[in-house]
Amino acid sequence: MRAGRASCPSRNHDFFQSIKSLAPMSAHVYKKIEIVGSSATSIEEAINNAVAKAAESVRNIRWVEVLETRCHVEDQKVAYFQVTCKIGFTLD
């Protein structure tokens, strides 16, 4: 064995075989898009608006990852909420 080499092939093989037996992994391929949703009511509604708009042209949406949350202020009050989301979906 060479100096600095820390892996043991038979142990790694056993470890990965035990993981495979726990639960089957899906063979899906995913794509992510970035979209900004907004709402005058709430952050939750802004997220729902983003998903609803994406769903008009994207099928198989699986998750939403909220990256940023912002509020637009007018006259010292929150006028509307914005959320930047990554939307993940499976490819056919």
Coordinates of C-alpha atoms in Angstrom, one line a residue, residues 14-43:
D14 CA -19.2 -3.6 2.0
F15 CA -20.3 -0.1 3.2
F16 CA -21.9 0.8 -0.1
Q17 CA -23.6 -2.6 -0.4
S18 CA -25.2 -2.1 3.0
I19 CA -26.4 1.4 2.0
K20 CA -27.9 0.0 -1.3
S21 CA -30.0 -2.5 0.7
L22 CA -31.6 0.2 2.9
A23 CA -33.7 1.9 0.3
P24 CA -33.7 2.0 -3.5
M25 CA -32.5 5.2 -5.0
S26 CA -34.5 6.8 -7.8
A27 CA -32.9 7.1 -11.2
H28 CA -34.5 10.5 -11.9
V29 CA -32.6 13.3 -13.5
Y30 CA -33.5 16.7 -12.2
K31 CA -33.2 20.2 -13.6
K32 CA -33.5 23.5 -11.6
I33 CA -34.7 26.9 -12.7
E34 CA -34.6 30.1 -10.8
I35 CA -37.7 32.3 -10.6
V36 CA -38.9 35.3 -8.5
G37 CA -42.4 35.3 -7.1
S38 CA -44.1 38.2 -5.5
S39 CA -47.2 39.0 -3.4
A40 CA -48.8 41.9 -1.6
T41 CA -50.1 39.6 1.1
S42 CA -47.3 37.2 2.4
I43 CA -44.1 35.4 1.7

